[in-house]
Short mmCIF file of C-alpha atoms in Angstrom, two decimals:
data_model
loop_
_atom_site.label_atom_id
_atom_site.label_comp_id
_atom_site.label_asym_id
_atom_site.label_seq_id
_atom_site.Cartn_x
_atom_site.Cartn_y
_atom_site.Cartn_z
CA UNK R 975 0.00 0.00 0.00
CA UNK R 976 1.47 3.29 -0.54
CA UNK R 977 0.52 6.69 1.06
CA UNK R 978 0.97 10.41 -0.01
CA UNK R 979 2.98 12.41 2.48
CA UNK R 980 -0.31 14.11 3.75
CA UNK R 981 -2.04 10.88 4.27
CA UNK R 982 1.33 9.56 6.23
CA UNK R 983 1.21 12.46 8.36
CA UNK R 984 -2.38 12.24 9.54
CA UNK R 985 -2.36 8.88 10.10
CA UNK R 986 0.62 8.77 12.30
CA UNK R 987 0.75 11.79 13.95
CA UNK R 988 3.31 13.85 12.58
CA UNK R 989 3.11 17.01 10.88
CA UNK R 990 3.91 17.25 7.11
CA UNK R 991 6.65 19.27 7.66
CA UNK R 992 8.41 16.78 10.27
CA UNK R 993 8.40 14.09 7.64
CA UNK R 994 9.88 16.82 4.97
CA UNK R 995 12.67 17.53 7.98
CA UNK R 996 12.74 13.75 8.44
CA UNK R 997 13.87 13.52 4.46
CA UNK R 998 16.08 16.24 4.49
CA UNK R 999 18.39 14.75 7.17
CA UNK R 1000 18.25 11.37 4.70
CA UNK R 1001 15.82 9.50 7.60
CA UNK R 1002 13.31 8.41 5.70
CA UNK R 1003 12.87 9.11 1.61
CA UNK R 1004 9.81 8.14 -0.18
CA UNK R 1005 10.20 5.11 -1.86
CA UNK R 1006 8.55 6.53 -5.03
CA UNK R 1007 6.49 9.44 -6.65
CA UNK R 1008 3.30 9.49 -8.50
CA UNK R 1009 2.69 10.89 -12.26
CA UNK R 1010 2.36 14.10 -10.83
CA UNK R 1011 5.90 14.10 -8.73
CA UNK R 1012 3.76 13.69 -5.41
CA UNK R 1013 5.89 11.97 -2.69
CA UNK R 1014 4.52 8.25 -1.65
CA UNK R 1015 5.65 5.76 0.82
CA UNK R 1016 4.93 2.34 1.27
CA UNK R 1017 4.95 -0.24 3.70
CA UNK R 1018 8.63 -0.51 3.94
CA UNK R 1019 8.96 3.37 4.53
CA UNK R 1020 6.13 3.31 7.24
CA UNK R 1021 8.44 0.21 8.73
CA UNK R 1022 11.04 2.71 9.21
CA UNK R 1023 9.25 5.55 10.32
CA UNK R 1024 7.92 3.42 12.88
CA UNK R 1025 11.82 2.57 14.26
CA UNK R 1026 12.77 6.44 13.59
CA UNK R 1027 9.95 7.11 16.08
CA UNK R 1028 10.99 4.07 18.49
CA UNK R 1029 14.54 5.60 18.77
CA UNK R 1030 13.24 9.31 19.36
CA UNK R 1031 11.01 8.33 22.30
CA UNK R 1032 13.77 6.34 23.48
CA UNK R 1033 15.95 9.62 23.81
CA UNK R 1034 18.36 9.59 21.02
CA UNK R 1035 19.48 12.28 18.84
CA UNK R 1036 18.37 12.65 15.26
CA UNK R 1037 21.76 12.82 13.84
CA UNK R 1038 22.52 9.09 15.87
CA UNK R 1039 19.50 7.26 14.37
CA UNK R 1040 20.87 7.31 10.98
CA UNK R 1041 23.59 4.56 11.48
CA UNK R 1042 20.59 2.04 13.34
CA UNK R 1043 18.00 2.77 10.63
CA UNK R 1044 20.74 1.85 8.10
CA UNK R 1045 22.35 -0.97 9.84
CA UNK R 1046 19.29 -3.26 9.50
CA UNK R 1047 16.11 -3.52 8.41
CA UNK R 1048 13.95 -6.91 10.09
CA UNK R 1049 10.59 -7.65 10.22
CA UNK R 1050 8.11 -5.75 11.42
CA UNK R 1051 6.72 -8.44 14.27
CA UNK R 1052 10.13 -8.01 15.55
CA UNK R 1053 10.59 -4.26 15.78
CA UNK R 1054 6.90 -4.07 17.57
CA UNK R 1055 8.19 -7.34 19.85
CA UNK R 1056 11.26 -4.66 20.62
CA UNK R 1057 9.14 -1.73 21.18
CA UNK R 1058 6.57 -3.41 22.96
CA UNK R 1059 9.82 -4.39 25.54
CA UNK R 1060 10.90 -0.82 25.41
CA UNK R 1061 7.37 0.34 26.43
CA UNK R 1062 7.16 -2.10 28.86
CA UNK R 1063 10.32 -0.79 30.36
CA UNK R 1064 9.62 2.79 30.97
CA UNK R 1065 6.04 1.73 31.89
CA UNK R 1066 7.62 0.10 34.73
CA UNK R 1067 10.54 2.38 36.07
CA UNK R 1068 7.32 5.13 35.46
CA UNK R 1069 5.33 3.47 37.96
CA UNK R 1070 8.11 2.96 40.42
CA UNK R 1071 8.76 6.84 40.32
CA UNK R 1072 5.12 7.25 40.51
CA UNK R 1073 4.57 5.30 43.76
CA UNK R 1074 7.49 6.77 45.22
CA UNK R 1075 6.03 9.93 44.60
CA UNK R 1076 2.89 9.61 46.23
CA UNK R 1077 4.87 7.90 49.01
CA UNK R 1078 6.57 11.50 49.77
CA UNK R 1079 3.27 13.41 49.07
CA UNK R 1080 1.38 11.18 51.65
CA UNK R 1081 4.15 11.54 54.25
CA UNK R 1082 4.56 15.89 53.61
CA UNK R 1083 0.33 15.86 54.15
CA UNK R 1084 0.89 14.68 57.20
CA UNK R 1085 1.05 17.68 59.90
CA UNK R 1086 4.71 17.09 60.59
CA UNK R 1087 5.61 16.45 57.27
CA UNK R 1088 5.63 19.37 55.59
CA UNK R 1089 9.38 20.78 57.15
CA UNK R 1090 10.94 17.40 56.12
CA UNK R 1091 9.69 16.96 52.71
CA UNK R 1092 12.85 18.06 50.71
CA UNK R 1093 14.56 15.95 52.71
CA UNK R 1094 12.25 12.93 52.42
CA UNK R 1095 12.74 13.57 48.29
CA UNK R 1096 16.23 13.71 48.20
CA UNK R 1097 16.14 10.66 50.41
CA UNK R 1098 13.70 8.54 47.85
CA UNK R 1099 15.23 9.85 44.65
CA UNK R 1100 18.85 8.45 45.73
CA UNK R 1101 17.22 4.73 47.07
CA UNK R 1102 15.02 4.53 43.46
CA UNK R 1103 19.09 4.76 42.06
CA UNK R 1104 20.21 2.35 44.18
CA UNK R 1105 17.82 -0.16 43.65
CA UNK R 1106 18.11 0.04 39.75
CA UNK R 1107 22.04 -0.01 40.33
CA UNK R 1108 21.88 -3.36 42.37
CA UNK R 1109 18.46 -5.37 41.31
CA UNK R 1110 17.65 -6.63 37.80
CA UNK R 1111 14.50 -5.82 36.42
CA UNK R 1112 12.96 -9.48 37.10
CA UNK R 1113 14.18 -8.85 40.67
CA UNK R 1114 12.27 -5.10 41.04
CA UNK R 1115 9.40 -6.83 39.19
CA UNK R 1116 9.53 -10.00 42.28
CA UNK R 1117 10.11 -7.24 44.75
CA UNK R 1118 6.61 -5.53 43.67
CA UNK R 1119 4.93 -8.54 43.43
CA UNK R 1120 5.58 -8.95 47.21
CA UNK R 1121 4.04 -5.35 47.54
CA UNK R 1122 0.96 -6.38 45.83
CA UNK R 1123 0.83 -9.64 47.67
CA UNK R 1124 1.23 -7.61 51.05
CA UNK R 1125 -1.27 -5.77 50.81
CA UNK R 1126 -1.16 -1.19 51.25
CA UNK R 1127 -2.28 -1.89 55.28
CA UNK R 1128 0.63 -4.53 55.69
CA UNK R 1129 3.02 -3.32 53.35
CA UNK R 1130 2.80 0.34 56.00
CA UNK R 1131 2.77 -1.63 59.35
CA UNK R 1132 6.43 -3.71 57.88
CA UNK R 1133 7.95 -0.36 56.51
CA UNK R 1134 7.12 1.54 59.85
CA UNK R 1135 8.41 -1.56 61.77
CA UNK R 1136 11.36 -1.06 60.19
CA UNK R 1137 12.95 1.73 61.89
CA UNK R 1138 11.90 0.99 65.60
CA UNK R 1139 13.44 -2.51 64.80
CA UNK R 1140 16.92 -0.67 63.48
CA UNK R 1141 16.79 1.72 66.46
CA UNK R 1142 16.16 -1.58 69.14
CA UNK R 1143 19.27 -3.12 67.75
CA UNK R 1144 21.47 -0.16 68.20
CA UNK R 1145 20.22 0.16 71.42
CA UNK R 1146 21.17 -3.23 72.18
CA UNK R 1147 24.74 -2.45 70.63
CA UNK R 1148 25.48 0.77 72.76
CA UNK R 1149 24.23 -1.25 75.79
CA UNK R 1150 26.91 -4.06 75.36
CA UNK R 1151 24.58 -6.62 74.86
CA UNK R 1152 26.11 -10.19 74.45
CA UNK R 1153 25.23 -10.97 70.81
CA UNK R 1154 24.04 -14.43 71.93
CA UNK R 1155 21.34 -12.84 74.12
CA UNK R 1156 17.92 -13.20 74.25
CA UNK R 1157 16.95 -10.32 73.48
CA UNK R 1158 19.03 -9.64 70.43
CA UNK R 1159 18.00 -13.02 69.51
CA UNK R 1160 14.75 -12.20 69.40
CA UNK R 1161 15.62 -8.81 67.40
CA UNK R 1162 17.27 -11.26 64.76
CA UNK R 1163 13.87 -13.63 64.70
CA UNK R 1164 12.08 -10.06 63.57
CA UNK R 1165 14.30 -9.20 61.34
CA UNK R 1166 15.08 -12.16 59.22
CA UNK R 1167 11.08 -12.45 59.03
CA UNK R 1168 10.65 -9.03 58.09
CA UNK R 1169 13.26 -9.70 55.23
CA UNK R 1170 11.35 -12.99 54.13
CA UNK R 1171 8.24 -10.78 54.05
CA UNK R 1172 9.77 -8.00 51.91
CA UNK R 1173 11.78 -10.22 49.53
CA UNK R 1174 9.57 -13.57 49.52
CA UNK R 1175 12.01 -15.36 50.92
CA UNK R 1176 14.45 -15.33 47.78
CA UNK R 1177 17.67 -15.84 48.93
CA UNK R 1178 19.01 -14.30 45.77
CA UNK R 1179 17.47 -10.78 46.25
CA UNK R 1180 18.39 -11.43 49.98
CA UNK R 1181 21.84 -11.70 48.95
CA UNK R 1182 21.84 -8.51 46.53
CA UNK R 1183 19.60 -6.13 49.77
CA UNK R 1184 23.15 -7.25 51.70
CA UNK R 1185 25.73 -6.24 49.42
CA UNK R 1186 23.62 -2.99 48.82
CA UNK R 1187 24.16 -1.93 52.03
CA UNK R 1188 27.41 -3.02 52.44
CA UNK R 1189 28.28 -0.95 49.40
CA UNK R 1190 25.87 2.41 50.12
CA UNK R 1191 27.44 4.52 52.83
CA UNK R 1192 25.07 6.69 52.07
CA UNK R 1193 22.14 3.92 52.54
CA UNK R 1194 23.73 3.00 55.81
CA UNK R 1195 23.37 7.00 56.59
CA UNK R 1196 19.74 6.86 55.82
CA UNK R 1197 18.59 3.56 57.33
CA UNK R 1198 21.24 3.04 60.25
CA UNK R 1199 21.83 -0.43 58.70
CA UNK R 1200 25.69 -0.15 59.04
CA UNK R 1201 28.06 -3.03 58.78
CA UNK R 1202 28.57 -3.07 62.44
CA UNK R 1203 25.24 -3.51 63.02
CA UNK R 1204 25.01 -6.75 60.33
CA UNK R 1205 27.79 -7.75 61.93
CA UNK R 1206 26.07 -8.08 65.52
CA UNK R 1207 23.14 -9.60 63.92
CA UNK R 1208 25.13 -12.14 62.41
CA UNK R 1209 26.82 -13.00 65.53
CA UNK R 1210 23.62 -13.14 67.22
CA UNK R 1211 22.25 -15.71 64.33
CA UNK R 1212 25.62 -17.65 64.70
CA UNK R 1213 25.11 -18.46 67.97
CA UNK R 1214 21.39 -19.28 67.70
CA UNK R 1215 22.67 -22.00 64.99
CA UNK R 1216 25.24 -23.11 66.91
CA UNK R 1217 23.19 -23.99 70.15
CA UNK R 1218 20.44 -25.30 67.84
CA UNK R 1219 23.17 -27.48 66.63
CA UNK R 1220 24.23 -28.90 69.75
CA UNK R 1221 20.55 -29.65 71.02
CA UNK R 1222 20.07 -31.51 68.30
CA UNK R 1223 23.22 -33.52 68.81
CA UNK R 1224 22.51 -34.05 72.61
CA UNK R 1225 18.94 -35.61 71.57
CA UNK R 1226 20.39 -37.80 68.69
#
C-alpha cells in the first residue's frame, strides 16, 4: 500500500513538515512518486518511520538514528516485539517513580511532614538509584509482586516496623549486649522475618539487599543499617545456629 505524504502524516501523527525535515536529514525518503511528482511511501517506509519514532522516544538524537536505521532492516513483528519491551520498560521504572512519589506526598500531608519533605525527596530519589544499580529488572518486578501480595495496610505496618526494629538493635549495641542474648535473639527472629516478608524469601534478592548496604554509605546513613550492626546480627544468628546445633546432637 502506498501513502501520499499528507495521508502519512495524519495517520501517524506527525506534521507534514516533520516528515519533509525527516527527508532532508536522509531518515526516511519516499520510496517513489506518482505521475504528478507527489511523494509516496509504502509499507517498507512506514516500517522505518515506525523505528525512527521508536529511537526518538527512546531519547536519542536525530543525527545518531541514521547509522541504526541503516544498519538493519527486520521484520516488522520483531521491531513491535522490541518496542513493545521498550514500552514495557519505561512503563515500569514510570510506575516505580510514581509510587514513590505519592509515598513522599502522603508523608509531607501529614502535619509534621511538611518541614521534612525536601529531605524525604532527596532521600527517595537516591534509594530509586540504588535499587536500579543493584536489582535486575525481574528482581524489582519480584520485589513488587511482594508489595501487591502484602497488601497497602501490611506493606505500612512492615515499613514503619522497620525503623523501631533498626533503632532496638542499636540500642542493644550501645548497651553491650552479648550478641548471643535473648533479646538480640529475638531482634534477629524479627528481622530475618521481616526480610522474608519484603523479599519472599528469595535468597538471591536477599543476597543482593546485603551487598547494597554493604556498598551504600550513604544507605547505611539513611537507614542506620551499618556493617557493624550486620555484623552483631550475624553473631547473634551464629550463635542461635550453633546452640540449635548442639541440642540436636545431645537428643540424637
Amino acid at each position: 500500500m502506498e501513502y501520499t505524504v499528507g495521508d502519512l502524516a495524519k495517520r501517524c501523527g506527525l506534521t507534514v513538515r516533520a516528515l519533509h525535515h525527516y527527508e532532508k536529514l536522509g531518515l526516511l525518503t519516499p520510496s517513489g512518486r506518482s505521475e504528478a511528482g507527489y511523494r509516496l511511501y509504502n509499507d517498507a517506509d512506514v516500517l522505518r518511520l515506525h523505528r525512527l519514532l521508536a529511537y526518538r522516544q527512546s531519547g536519542l538524537a536525530l543525527k545518531d538514528i541514521a547509522p541504526l536505521l541503516d544498519a538493519e532492516s527486520p521484520p516488522l513483528v520483531e521491531v513491535l516485539t522490541r518496542h513493545i519491551a521498550d514500552v514495557e520498560l519505561q512503563l515500569q521504572r514510570q510506575q516505580r517513580l510514581l509510587r514513590a512519589l505519592r509515598h513522599v506526598a502522603e508523608c509531607a500531608a501529614l502535619p509534621e511532614g511538611e518541614a521534612g519533605v525536601t529531605e524525604h525527596l532527596l532521600a527517595t530519589m537516591g534509594m530509586m538509584r540504588r535499587y536500579e544499580k543493584y536489582f535486575s529488572e525481574a528482581d524489582l518486578a519480584r520485589l513488587e509482586g511482594r508489595r501487591v501480595e502484602l497488601g497497602a495496610e501490611a506493606l505500612r505496618a512492615s515499613e514503619a516496623e522497620w525503623p523501631a526494629l533498626i533503632k532496638a538493635v542499636h540500642k542493644e549495641m550501645a548497651r553491650g549486649t552479648d550478641p548471643a542474648s535473648a533479646r538480640v535473639r529475638a531482634l534477629v527472629t524479627r528481622w530475618q522475618a521481616l526480610m522474608a516478608q519484603f523479599t519472599g524469601d528469595d535468597a538471591e534478592v536477599r543476597a543482593k539487599f546485603q551487598t547494597m548496604w554493604a556498598n551504600e554509605p550513604a544507605m547505611q546513613r539513611d537507614t542506620g543499617v551499618t556493617p557493624e550492626l550486620i555484623a552483631y546480627l550475624r553473631a547473634s544468628a551464629a550463635s542461635a545456629a550453633k546452640t540449635e546445633a548442639r541440642t540436636k546432637g545431645t537428643k540424637q
